Amino acid sequence: MSEPVADASADQPAAMVRLRVAVDTPQHSGLTGPLDYLSPQPLAPGSLVRVPLGRRELMGIVWPGEPSGDTDPALLRPILSALDGLPPLSAAWCQLVEFAASYYQRSVGEVALSVLPPQLRELDGQKLKLRLKRVAKLGAESRGAQAEAGRAAAAQPPELSPAQAEVLRQLDEMLTSPAPAPVLLYGITGSGKTEVYLRAAEHALQQGRQVLVLVPEINLTPQLEARFAERFADRSIVSLHSGLTPALRLRHWLAAHLGEAELVLGTRLAVFASMPRLGLIVVDEEHDPSYKQQDGARYSARDLAVYRAHLEKLPVILGSATPSLESWQRANEGRYKRLALPGRIGGGALPKVRLFDMKLLPLSKGVTTALTRPLIEALRSRLERGEQSLIFLNRRGYAPVLHCGECNWKSDCPHCSAWRVFHKGDRTLRCHHCGFTERVPSACPTCGNQDIAPLGRGTERLEEQLAETFPEARVARIDADSTKHKGQLEAQLQAVHAGEVDILVGTQMITKGHDFRGITLVAAINPDGALFSSDFRAPERLFALLMQAGGRAGRDAAQAARSEMWVQTWHPEHALYKALAKHDFEAFAASQLAERESAGLPPYAHLALLRAEGRTAEAAKGFLDAAAAFAQQMPEAAQVLVYPCIPMSVARVANVERMQMLVEASNRSALQRLLWHWMPELHALKREHKGLLRWAVDVDPLAI
Ligand code: ADP
Ligand code: ZN
Ligand code: ZN
């Protein structure tokens, strides 16, 4: 046994103990693990402390495990204070963070601190005590109020359908199993998945456990929260997402951490919520790309939810009508348990899909019309019956580019390799990549021609055309532009629900989750782009999007029979559309998986992307080439394929050139080993490549 630290040098206070503390060290420092500090008293792992780092004072977390011991104790600095009063973060929480940091190649301290509420990082012991008191007091009050409300209006749950009952029976079995496998709950929109979440949650709550429910987007939380709040009127429910005020986010986080909150509903960051009695995790719309964080530690909250469930031996339910091919494949292999809900509740049919062949239109000069005659007829018949229609176009603004017919000038962005989009509403040209905005010129900036024209079509233009075609109809548009201000989205959705809108135009914002009752026609007017994208996941995303959009129609069983989903395409014979027409996700998944397998793509291979940004493309390329050269001579290289680097699809953004390099391995751990040994070298390489601004690695990237 080694000597206790207490015997160290004479000027060292007698009782100093060595601690490991996770602090947010800058990524480039190359310090990836916790650092050693001294403390006058032992502190439990998971305790929050304030420590000095360089000349700064930072929040840190006492980390489990033995201090490294290699630093001379005389060089170690003592912690400044401990935030006692806050129960320590659990060992499982620390392990989740440690896994995320190592898997996504970031430092433990960075991940740990970045997933705590920002206000928590700023608190001292005094302020923390006040906050804790508030949470306890609010908890008691809301429990009182909710118990009151609960007696008054606890919503009666519906009788389960036989399929739901069977799914729940199997889930209950798992709830009590010592190490349950993840469940893939597969069922179309309206098949009753949410009802299953509610029941499973109820069972976990009855056992005194906490429940974590993840949704892909903030604007879906209020809706789900309302449904949970209605069912669990006597339970304490909090939300966790980046749209909360810092004070509220801290309060909700503390409520979860103290075990006061029984249900936590949140977006991807909530996967890191500290929940001491966690008993069930639900990931709704598990296929949704929003679960992947796009900067810093680029984690997948869906994948971390599965890891967390495995770690804490809990059931996790991944729900979707169009599961990710990764999850689908795992279910095929039996690693996930697939439970299916066939058909809509009440037997409502899915909308009939009509693939409209654009090649059948008479050829005309210029832009083909989006509002084809048959579509106009279909819309008109809805209007006459007082039903609603939804038109989906994944491009906002009036037109993607302005064009001068005389000199061929186009509204390019001076800072990006992209066009600036014409927004008619505020008469601006706006770059959707860097934000550069100018008023629309009244004449061509190059030749002075006054007749510059918009090319192509965005939601704004479609809205205008619809209003012209149907002067009597109430047309509304929902996209990022129409919902910039707080409350706008809610108000617009409310208008749709209240039947104050006849035709709704929008981007993918309107395809997700909303339970519109009066819609009997959904039209995708130009979805072909994704069929020929260089991103191998584009068809998977398109299929999910169209299934989801279609799911907006005929939610009301009475109308389901005459609901239609209209797809205008130049490629009606494409396998994706054929499968869509039959609502056949399984056929689509099987054909995609076969393609992926023969091409050696995920889920049959594992990918990482190394991205580099430089003032010049050469600088970015120089760094990536050097990185590749280094990787080639590592022992792990035998099992890993490093592709030549290529410019990103939008190569220049805000005057920064962006390149990426794909790394592929058939075996996950080989890829992990390579990355692990590669990272320190990349930090060193950055210093040699002066023109390089930033680099980052994205493990399991979603967009290629
Ligand atoms: P999903 O989450 O798969 O879209 P939901 O759980 O939202 O499906 O169910 C669709 C609709 O059917 C909702 O309005 C819901 O209240 C209702 N519903 C769900 N299960 C039942 C049931 N067993 N009996 C009656 N109505 C149900
Ligand atoms: Zn011109
Ligand atoms: Zn730009």
XYZ file of C-alpha atoms and ligand atoms in Angstrom:
733
model
C 0.000 0.000 0.000
C 1.220 3.521 -0.729
C 1.573 6.128 1.963
C -1.431 8.348 2.580
C -1.083 11.733 0.927
C -1.368 13.392 4.307
C 2.288 12.643 5.096
C 3.572 14.797 2.247
C 5.734 17.835 2.786
C 5.762 19.980 5.886
C 4.118 23.042 4.369
C 1.292 20.952 2.931
C -1.735 21.057 5.246
C -1.899 17.719 7.005
C -5.260 16.429 5.755
C -5.120 17.220 2.019
C -6.548 14.443 -0.154
C -6.087 14.041 -3.857
C -9.197 14.199 -6.067
C -9.938 13.757 -9.747
C -11.951 16.677 -11.054
C -13.554 16.948 -14.494
C -13.233 20.514 -15.765
C -14.004 21.980 -19.160
C -10.470 22.106 -20.524
C -10.193 23.615 -23.984
C -10.257 20.910 -26.665
C -6.917 22.022 -28.137
C -5.115 21.622 -24.813
C -5.209 17.884 -25.476
C -6.255 17.250 -21.871
C -9.050 14.746 -22.244
C -9.369 13.247 -18.781
C -10.123 14.700 -15.361
C -7.327 16.621 -13.594
C -5.954 16.061 -10.103
C -6.632 18.571 -7.335
C -6.217 18.634 -3.586
C -9.025 18.970 -1.111
C -8.995 19.463 2.654
C -11.644 16.769 2.982
C -12.665 13.748 0.932
C -15.590 14.453 -1.397
C -17.981 11.961 -2.918
C -17.617 11.386 -6.663
C -20.208 13.448 -8.521
C -19.872 16.424 -6.148
C -19.627 19.886 -7.688
C -16.578 21.958 -6.822
C -14.999 25.211 -7.884
C -11.390 24.898 -8.947
C -8.632 27.095 -10.331
C -7.454 26.388 -13.896
C -4.691 28.634 -15.103
C -5.881 32.058 -14.063
C -9.529 31.152 -14.260
C -11.951 29.791 -11.717
C -14.204 27.028 -13.018
C -16.921 24.669 -11.974
C -15.771 21.064 -11.892
C -17.147 17.675 -10.950
C -15.345 15.295 -8.620
C -14.890 12.324 -10.891
C -15.048 8.649 -9.928
C -11.857 6.618 -10.101
C -8.354 6.863 -8.722
C -6.401 10.101 -9.156
C -3.534 9.646 -11.615
C -0.908 10.258 -8.927
C 1.839 11.163 -11.403
C 1.898 14.873 -10.622
C 4.088 15.933 -7.719
C 1.650 16.817 -4.893
C 3.534 20.052 -4.321
C 2.455 21.167 -7.811
C -1.192 20.321 -7.329
C -3.604 23.117 -6.566
C -6.316 22.897 -3.951
C -9.972 23.186 -4.891
C -11.528 26.545 -4.009
C -14.825 25.337 -2.613
C -17.274 22.493 -2.688
C -20.962 23.009 -3.467
C -22.278 20.923 -0.663
C -26.018 20.915 -0.443
C -26.369 19.431 -3.885
C -26.561 15.640 -3.833
C -23.697 14.260 -5.950
C -24.311 13.158 -9.533
C -24.636 9.405 -9.686
C -21.945 6.985 -10.760
C -24.172 5.965 -13.680
C -24.452 9.583 -14.796
C -20.673 9.943 -14.720
C -20.316 6.730 -16.681
C -22.782 7.923 -19.325
C -20.803 11.141 -19.731
C -17.515 9.269 -19.830
C -18.821 6.961 -22.517
C -20.177 9.861 -24.583
C -16.874 11.718 -24.294
C -14.815 8.750 -25.328
C -17.139 7.596 -28.111
C -17.510 11.048 -29.673
C -13.860 11.941 -29.030
C -14.259 14.904 -26.690
C -12.912 15.607 -23.240
C -14.842 14.254 -20.256
C -14.978 17.685 -18.626
C -16.285 19.379 -21.756
C -19.147 16.921 -22.117
C -19.929 16.828 -18.393
C -20.075 20.580 -17.975
C -21.790 21.320 -21.282
C -24.769 19.128 -20.446
C -25.382 20.760 -17.066
C -27.707 23.798 -17.029
C -25.603 26.905 -17.727
C -26.833 28.615 -14.548
C -25.671 25.740 -12.386
C -22.123 26.362 -13.548
C -22.321 29.938 -12.253
C -23.635 29.244 -8.767
C -21.812 29.488 -5.486
C -22.862 27.571 -2.392
C -25.040 30.375 -1.061
C -27.052 30.870 -4.253
C -27.379 27.145 -4.711
C -28.991 26.767 -1.295
C -31.628 29.347 -2.234
C -32.355 27.619 -5.525
C -32.693 24.242 -3.850
C -35.144 25.676 -1.343
C -37.223 27.145 -4.186
C -37.380 23.809 -5.989
C -38.451 21.978 -2.850
C -41.096 24.618 -2.111
C -42.415 24.703 -5.686
C -42.474 20.934 -5.722
C -44.633 20.793 -2.639
C -46.962 23.507 -3.949
C -47.414 21.980 -7.366
C -48.036 18.580 -5.845
C -50.794 20.124 -3.773
C -52.290 21.896 -6.776
C -51.977 18.880 -9.005
C -53.557 16.581 -6.462
C -56.469 19.005 -6.403
C -56.673 19.133 -10.188
C -56.141 15.418 -10.370
C -59.194 14.688 -8.323
C -61.163 17.055 -10.504
C -60.077 16.015 -13.953
C -57.811 13.002 -14.265
C -58.391 12.018 -17.900
C -59.842 8.555 -18.233
C -57.516 6.390 -20.314
C -59.145 4.681 -23.292
C -59.588 0.937 -23.388
C -56.518 -0.564 -25.007
C -56.780 -2.153 -28.412
C -55.785 -5.836 -28.447
C -52.504 -4.955 -30.179
C -51.715 -2.272 -27.607
C -52.588 -4.640 -24.782
C -50.225 -7.263 -26.162
C -47.408 -4.735 -26.595
C -47.921 -3.562 -23.030
C -47.940 -7.071 -21.669
C -44.532 -7.626 -23.223
C -43.299 -4.233 -22.008
C -44.389 -5.008 -18.472
C -42.467 -8.218 -18.621
C -39.423 -6.205 -19.571
C -40.011 -3.587 -16.912
C -39.341 -6.299 -14.362
C -36.593 -8.079 -16.274
C -33.077 -7.655 -14.872
C -31.523 -6.470 -18.141
C -34.152 -5.689 -20.753
C -33.315 -5.400 -24.448
C -34.230 -2.117 -26.157
C -37.714 -2.144 -27.655
C -38.418 -0.880 -31.134
C -42.070 0.138 -31.152
C -43.036 0.154 -34.787
C -46.400 1.569 -35.804
C -47.738 4.072 -38.281
C -48.948 7.526 -37.271
C -52.147 7.145 -35.299
C -51.517 3.513 -34.411
C -51.531 4.329 -30.716
C -47.821 4.506 -29.852
C -48.233 7.508 -27.585
C -50.931 5.689 -25.654
C -48.418 2.871 -25.132
C -45.823 5.370 -23.845
C -48.423 6.722 -21.427
C -49.272 3.278 -20.071
C -45.671 2.164 -19.798
C -44.889 5.425 -18.016
C -47.779 4.872 -15.665
C -46.460 1.449 -14.712
C -42.981 2.801 -14.067
C -44.407 5.692 -12.011
C -46.471 3.288 -9.964
C -43.255 1.534 -9.033
C -41.906 4.832 -7.759
C -39.595 5.348 -10.715
C -38.916 8.414 -12.853
C -39.604 8.468 -16.577
C -37.662 10.236 -19.304
C -39.392 10.994 -22.617
C -37.374 12.383 -25.521
C -38.878 14.172 -28.518
C -36.943 15.418 -31.526
C -38.000 19.055 -31.543
C -38.835 21.782 -29.085
C -42.072 22.646 -30.832
C -43.306 19.116 -30.232
C -42.730 19.261 -26.466
C -45.788 21.390 -25.536
C -48.088 19.015 -27.391
C -46.718 15.887 -25.760
C -46.446 17.660 -22.430
C -50.148 18.521 -22.640
C -50.991 14.887 -23.258
C -48.886 13.674 -20.357
C -50.129 16.466 -18.092
C -53.721 15.551 -18.871
C -53.136 11.883 -18.078
C -50.901 12.428 -15.059
C -52.616 15.374 -13.459
C -51.343 14.355 -10.038
C -47.703 13.863 -11.054
C -44.926 16.384 -11.310
C -43.790 16.883 -14.920
C -40.977 19.108 -16.156
C -39.579 19.863 -19.594
C -35.916 20.227 -20.489
C -34.831 21.886 -23.711
C -32.740 24.762 -24.931
C -35.773 27.032 -25.365
C -36.273 27.414 -21.602
C -35.006 30.488 -19.803
C -31.760 29.732 -17.940
C -33.576 30.020 -14.605
C -36.303 27.614 -15.633
C -33.856 25.165 -17.119
C -31.949 25.093 -13.852
C -35.130 24.694 -11.841
C -36.358 21.804 -13.984
C -32.955 20.157 -13.972
C -32.770 20.415 -10.178
C -36.283 18.998 -9.857
C -35.194 15.972 -11.890
C -31.908 15.633 -10.017
C -33.578 15.803 -6.612
C -36.155 13.240 -7.711
C -38.971 15.780 -7.330
C -39.919 15.617 -10.995
C -41.383 12.255 -11.858
C -41.614 12.807 -15.584
C -39.022 14.618 -17.645
C -39.906 15.528 -21.231
C -37.202 16.968 -23.363
C -35.156 17.267 -26.498
C -31.813 15.590 -27.092
C -29.949 17.318 -24.261
C -32.399 15.765 -21.792
C -30.773 12.385 -22.374
C -28.194 13.643 -19.855
C -30.790 14.630 -17.241
C -29.762 13.456 -13.821
C -32.581 11.209 -12.601
C -31.788 9.141 -9.531
C -34.829 6.859 -9.809
C -34.971 6.566 -13.584
C -37.091 3.561 -14.564
C -37.999 4.027 -18.228
C -36.767 5.940 -21.270
C -38.955 6.687 -24.278
C -37.488 8.029 -27.525
C -40.337 9.204 -29.750
C -39.720 9.425 -33.517
C -36.418 7.693 -32.949
C -35.405 8.056 -36.619
C -35.432 11.853 -36.464
C -32.115 13.492 -37.424
C -32.643 16.165 -34.737
C -31.441 13.666 -32.153
C -27.923 14.187 -33.450
C -26.088 17.162 -31.998
C -24.424 19.131 -34.769
C -21.569 20.834 -32.919
C -19.285 20.300 -29.942
C -19.680 16.693 -28.904
C -21.718 15.459 -31.860
C -23.660 12.886 -29.923
C -26.749 10.964 -30.930
C -29.259 11.254 -28.093
C -31.054 8.194 -29.433
C -27.931 6.086 -29.269
C -26.997 7.459 -25.854
C -30.508 6.668 -24.601
C -29.918 3.049 -25.608
C -26.532 3.075 -23.915
C -27.978 4.667 -20.776
C -30.746 2.091 -20.603
C -28.180 -0.681 -20.969
C -26.002 0.849 -18.278
C -28.810 1.312 -15.778
C -30.529 -1.922 -16.851
C -33.740 -0.130 -17.807
C -36.231 -0.595 -20.577
C -35.993 1.893 -23.430
C -38.730 2.279 -26.034
C -37.733 3.599 -29.447
C -40.906 4.530 -31.287
C -41.375 5.299 -34.968
C -43.480 4.696 -38.059
C -40.288 4.695 -40.096
C -37.470 3.498 -37.837
C -33.889 4.392 -38.677
C -32.270 1.647 -40.711
C -29.761 1.240 -37.884
C -32.508 0.379 -35.404
C -34.450 -1.666 -37.939
C -31.391 -3.752 -38.672
C -30.737 -4.335 -34.969
C -34.295 -5.534 -34.604
C -33.767 -7.850 -37.585
C -30.738 -9.275 -35.809
C -32.727 -9.739 -32.631
C -30.626 -7.304 -30.641
C -33.683 -5.050 -30.230
C -37.099 -6.424 -29.533
C -39.512 -5.335 -32.227
C -43.092 -4.755 -31.079
C -45.552 -3.698 -33.742
C -48.850 -1.852 -33.725
C -50.540 -2.663 -37.000
C -53.026 -0.178 -38.399
C -54.578 2.976 -37.093
C -56.687 3.100 -33.953
C -60.314 2.914 -34.999
C -59.327 1.208 -38.223
C -58.813 4.493 -40.092
C -57.115 3.947 -43.439
C -53.892 5.611 -44.420
C -54.319 8.133 -47.194
C -54.378 6.778 -50.697
C -51.094 7.734 -52.349
C -51.282 9.182 -55.846
C -48.016 9.438 -57.724
C -48.532 12.133 -60.285
C -46.186 11.776 -63.242
C -44.922 15.238 -64.133
C -43.766 13.909 -67.505
C -47.412 13.681 -68.524
C -47.790 17.437 -68.384
C -47.685 19.239 -71.716
C -44.194 20.617 -72.208
C -44.016 24.332 -71.558
C -41.225 26.855 -71.563
C -39.663 28.031 -68.336
C -40.483 26.846 -64.838
C -42.956 23.979 -64.688
C -45.910 24.882 -62.637
C -46.145 23.405 -59.184
C -49.885 23.698 -59.171
C -50.765 21.162 -61.818
C -54.320 21.064 -63.051
C -55.187 17.763 -61.308
C -53.780 19.082 -58.038
C -55.825 22.255 -58.394
C -58.926 20.100 -58.920
C -58.106 18.027 -55.855
C -57.658 21.186 -53.786
C -60.890 22.629 -55.118
C -62.913 19.588 -54.125
C -61.499 19.879 -50.570
C -62.475 23.523 -50.436
C -65.985 22.721 -51.585
C -66.379 20.106 -48.861
C -64.918 22.387 -46.217
C -61.899 20.124 -45.678
C -58.300 21.179 -45.181
C -55.267 20.568 -47.385
C -51.594 20.610 -46.575
C -48.940 21.350 -49.169
C -45.397 20.469 -48.391
C -42.378 22.101 -50.028
C -39.038 21.903 -48.327
C -37.740 25.284 -49.411
C -38.522 28.548 -47.738
C -38.442 32.019 -49.214
C -40.028 33.190 -52.445
C -37.485 31.847 -54.907
C -34.088 30.228 -54.376
C -32.397 32.649 -56.759
C -32.927 35.894 -58.688
C -31.756 35.948 -62.265
C -31.060 38.508 -64.963
C -32.044 37.275 -68.404
C -29.816 39.832 -70.146
C -26.391 39.167 -68.633
C -27.064 35.975 -66.706
C -26.348 37.537 -63.298
C -27.570 35.435 -60.400
C -28.043 36.440 -56.785
C -25.014 34.639 -55.435
C -23.708 35.248 -51.935
C -20.363 37.043 -51.928
C -19.291 35.049 -48.873
C -20.556 31.550 -49.676
C -20.714 29.126 -52.547
C -24.496 29.434 -52.542
C -27.303 31.570 -53.952
C -29.031 34.175 -51.875
C -32.712 33.438 -51.554
C -35.281 35.999 -52.622
C -37.725 36.830 -49.831
C -40.584 38.845 -51.236
C -42.258 39.659 -47.923
C -39.493 41.991 -46.769
C -37.968 42.412 -50.241
C -34.586 41.014 -49.298
C -31.965 38.710 -50.709
C -30.891 36.502 -47.874
C -28.142 33.907 -47.632
C -29.426 30.920 -45.682
C -25.869 29.848 -44.865
C -24.165 32.973 -43.507
C -27.174 35.238 -43.011
C -25.879 37.984 -45.313
C -28.928 40.085 -46.213
C -29.465 42.981 -48.606
C -32.478 44.746 -50.039
C -33.498 43.395 -53.416
C -31.890 45.551 -56.115
C -34.375 47.264 -58.393
C -32.180 46.528 -61.392
C -29.488 44.007 -62.260
C -26.343 45.006 -60.351
C -24.179 44.043 -63.356
C -25.988 45.363 -66.426
C -28.752 47.581 -65.092
C -31.559 45.530 -66.656
C -34.727 46.310 -64.698
C -36.327 43.001 -65.456
C -34.713 40.568 -63.037
C -36.818 37.529 -62.298
C -37.097 34.901 -59.590
C -36.127 31.362 -60.616
C -37.711 28.356 -58.969
C -40.094 28.370 -56.067
C -40.181 28.476 -52.300
C -43.062 28.353 -49.831
C -43.684 32.102 -50.068
C -44.251 31.946 -53.804
C -46.386 28.850 -53.516
C -48.537 30.620 -50.938
C -48.936 33.551 -53.336
C -49.891 31.280 -56.240
C -52.421 29.442 -54.117
C -53.999 32.689 -52.977
C -54.278 33.805 -56.615
C -55.743 30.499 -57.725
C -58.214 30.286 -54.853
C -59.166 33.848 -53.930
C -61.923 32.551 -51.666
C -59.643 30.191 -49.692
C -57.864 30.969 -46.454
C -54.216 30.149 -47.178
C -51.576 30.059 -44.449
C -47.863 29.370 -44.454
C -45.743 27.823 -41.707
C -41.960 27.804 -42.028
C -38.938 29.198 -40.225
C -39.693 32.690 -41.592
C -43.331 32.807 -40.549
C -42.557 31.581 -37.041
C -39.524 33.664 -36.107
C -41.207 35.350 -33.180
C -42.190 33.678 -29.973
C -45.747 32.443 -29.989
C -46.222 32.695 -33.767
C -45.982 28.978 -34.387
C -48.437 28.161 -31.613
C -50.887 30.767 -32.933
C -50.645 29.454 -36.484
C -51.061 25.837 -35.455
C -54.012 26.862 -33.339
C -55.626 28.509 -36.375
C -55.227 25.280 -38.346
C -56.748 23.228 -35.530
C -59.617 25.696 -35.193
C -60.453 25.235 -38.869
C -59.540 28.811 -39.749
C -57.212 27.665 -42.511
C -58.219 25.907 -45.727
C -54.835 25.378 -47.303
C -51.655 25.148 -45.263
C -48.308 25.544 -47.027
C -45.093 24.745 -45.261
C -41.693 23.162 -44.955
C -41.014 19.982 -43.030
C -41.977 21.909 -39.893
C -45.620 21.055 -40.620
C -45.075 17.380 -41.311
C -44.041 16.429 -37.812
C -46.283 15.174 -35.098
C -49.124 17.665 -35.302
C -52.473 16.040 -34.860
C -54.470 17.936 -37.481
C -57.998 16.624 -37.642
C -59.486 18.268 -40.699
C -56.837 17.482 -43.296
C -57.829 15.142 -46.107
C -55.245 16.071 -48.718
C -51.478 16.196 -48.320
C -49.381 17.108 -51.344
C -45.623 17.015 -51.797
C -45.083 19.109 -54.857
C -41.424 18.609 -55.642
C -39.698 16.001 -53.483
C -37.462 14.395 -56.149
C -34.227 16.142 -55.147
C -33.394 13.611 -52.457
C -33.513 10.673 -54.888
C -30.243 11.705 -56.474
C -28.445 13.251 -53.541
C -24.818 12.324 -52.881
C -25.845 11.620 -49.290
C -26.682 7.940 -49.017
C -29.178 8.668 -46.257
C -31.249 11.084 -48.362
C -33.756 8.434 -49.560
C -34.236 7.191 -46.000
C -34.975 10.730 -44.839
C -37.296 11.408 -47.761
C -39.274 8.245 -47.160
C -39.700 9.071 -43.468
C -40.686 12.640 -44.277
C -43.287 11.625 -46.838
C -44.729 8.902 -44.603
C -44.923 11.434 -41.826
C -46.482 14.071 -44.073
C -48.996 11.497 -45.288
C -49.719 10.684 -41.674
C -51.144 14.195 -41.277
C -54.062 13.255 -43.523
C -57.126 11.392 -42.378
C -56.286 11.404 -38.684
C -59.993 11.605 -38.198
C -61.254 8.097 -38.934
C -64.500 9.456 -40.394
C -62.558 11.162 -43.159
C -59.758 8.666 -43.526
C -61.380 6.809 -46.390
C -61.231 9.771 -48.750
C -57.863 11.140 -47.686
C -55.170 11.397 -50.258
C -51.475 11.924 -50.379
C -50.351 13.492 -53.601
C -46.752 13.216 -54.800
C -45.740 15.145 -57.913
C -42.680 13.478 -59.348
C -40.691 13.020 -62.523
C -39.846 9.475 -61.387
C -43.065 7.720 -60.415
C -41.445 4.374 -61.176
C -38.779 4.861 -58.490
C -38.724 2.071 -55.888
C -39.013 4.584 -53.067
C -42.295 5.952 -54.394
C -43.556 2.462 -55.197
C -43.040 1.467 -51.570
C -44.570 4.730 -50.384
C -47.681 4.123 -52.481
C -48.206 0.907 -50.533
C -47.186 2.471 -47.207
C -44.705 -0.339 -47.161
C -41.876 0.698 -44.885
C -40.735 -2.887 -44.551
C -40.191 -3.304 -48.289
C -38.431 0.033 -48.454
C -36.188 -0.863 -45.508
C -35.342 -4.254 -46.985
C -34.328 -2.755 -50.338
C -32.318 0.038 -48.711
C -30.553 -2.382 -46.386
C -29.661 -4.629 -49.299
C -28.154 -1.634 -51.099
C -26.276 -0.522 -48.013
C -24.904 -3.983 -47.445
C -23.577 -4.347 -50.965
C -22.103 -0.833 -50.858
C -20.549 -1.393 -47.422
C -22.455 1.482 -45.812
C -24.042 1.840 -42.350
C -25.431 -0.076 -40.595
C -23.009 -2.595 -42.155
C -20.045 -0.275 -41.741
C -19.130 2.437 -39.280
C -18.215 5.927 -40.331
C -16.523 8.995 -38.992
C -16.052 12.293 -40.777
C -13.070 14.501 -40.247
C -13.983 18.067 -41.172
C -11.582 20.949 -41.609
C -12.217 24.643 -42.159
C -9.610 27.038 -43.477
C -9.195 30.492 -44.964
C -8.291 28.654 -48.161
C -9.268 25.266 -49.501
C -5.543 24.409 -49.650
C -5.149 24.982 -45.918
C -8.067 22.684 -45.132
C -6.852 20.086 -47.602
C -3.274 20.299 -46.330
C -4.420 19.451 -42.843
C -6.641 16.580 -43.943
C -3.963 15.127 -46.219
C -1.436 15.206 -43.392
C -3.998 13.624 -41.090
C -4.633 10.888 -43.656
C -0.918 10.247 -44.098
C -0.539 9.834 -40.373
C -3.530 7.502 -40.154
C -2.195 5.299 -42.972
C 0.843 4.294 -40.956
C -1.024 3.504 -37.755
C -1.454 -0.197 -36.929
C -5.254 0.218 -36.926
C -5.163 1.426 -40.537
C -5.328 -2.155 -41.787
C -8.972 -2.347 -40.739
C -9.953 1.188 -41.646
C -10.432 2.913 -44.969
C -9.514 6.606 -45.185
C -11.032 8.251 -48.266
C -9.495 11.223 -50.062
C -10.843 14.525 -48.806
C -13.500 16.404 -50.747
C -15.159 19.828 -50.413
C -18.407 19.850 -48.457
C -21.581 20.239 -50.517
C -21.615 23.954 -49.722
C -17.857 24.386 -49.816
C -17.545 28.003 -48.711
C -19.611 29.568 -45.929
C -18.899 33.052 -44.578
C -15.578 33.068 -46.434
C -14.435 29.855 -44.833
C -13.528 26.873 -47.026
C -14.801 23.555 -45.755
C -13.462 20.112 -46.595
C -14.266 16.696 -45.235
C -12.711 13.267 -45.201
C -14.588 10.049 -44.651
C -13.183 7.256 -42.501
C -14.849 3.869 -42.741
C -14.454 0.612 -40.855
C -16.397 -2.609 -40.888
C -15.786 -2.931 -37.204
C -16.806 -0.310 -34.652
C -14.012 -0.916 -32.201
C -11.344 -0.701 -34.905
C -12.701 2.713 -35.827
C -12.769 3.753 -32.180
C -9.181 2.627 -31.629
C -7.976 4.501 -34.671
C -9.756 7.696 -33.591
C -8.419 7.380 -30.082
C -4.807 7.302 -31.260
C -5.424 9.804 -34.014
C -6.878 12.643 -31.919
C -3.687 13.720 -30.113
C -1.873 13.802 -33.452
C -4.628 15.966 -34.955
C -4.291 18.458 -32.111
C -0.577 18.609 -32.827
C -1.118 18.898 -36.591
C -3.434 21.855 -36.100
C -0.546 23.827 -34.686
C 1.543 23.116 -37.799
C -1.169 24.144 -40.241
C -1.488 27.856 -39.728
C -4.211 28.505 -42.295
C -6.491 25.990 -40.614
C -9.253 27.586 -38.574
C -11.017 24.599 -37.075
C -11.290 20.885 -37.339
C -13.741 18.434 -35.864
C -14.505 14.780 -35.947
C -18.082 13.553 -36.325
C -18.581 9.931 -35.272
C -21.588 8.215 -36.898
C -22.286 11.326 -39.000
C -25.833 11.676 -40.277
C -25.291 14.080 -43.151
C -22.504 13.200 -45.521
P -49.389 7.564 -32.406
O -48.581 8.038 -31.269
O -48.960 6.208 -32.912
O -49.554 8.561 -33.511
P -51.644 7.899 -30.614
O -51.283 7.185 -29.378
O -51.496 9.378 -30.637
O -50.867 7.266 -31.867
O -53.123 7.490 -30.998
C -53.815 8.054 -32.081
C -55.181 8.557 -31.590
O -55.931 7.455 -31.122
C -55.101 9.535 -30.455
O -56.105 10.487 -30.596
C -55.357 8.679 -29.227
O -55.957 9.417 -28.188
C -56.284 7.623 -29.747
N -56.109 6.324 -29.098
C -54.964 5.689 -28.824
N -55.185 4.487 -28.259
C -56.531 4.369 -28.170
C -57.418 3.340 -27.687
N -56.928 2.201 -27.189
N -58.724 3.575 -27.760
C -59.218 4.715 -28.271
N -58.465 5.701 -28.736
C -57.130 5.551 -28.698
Zn -27.889 41.752 -65.871
Zn -23.615 33.536 -47.425
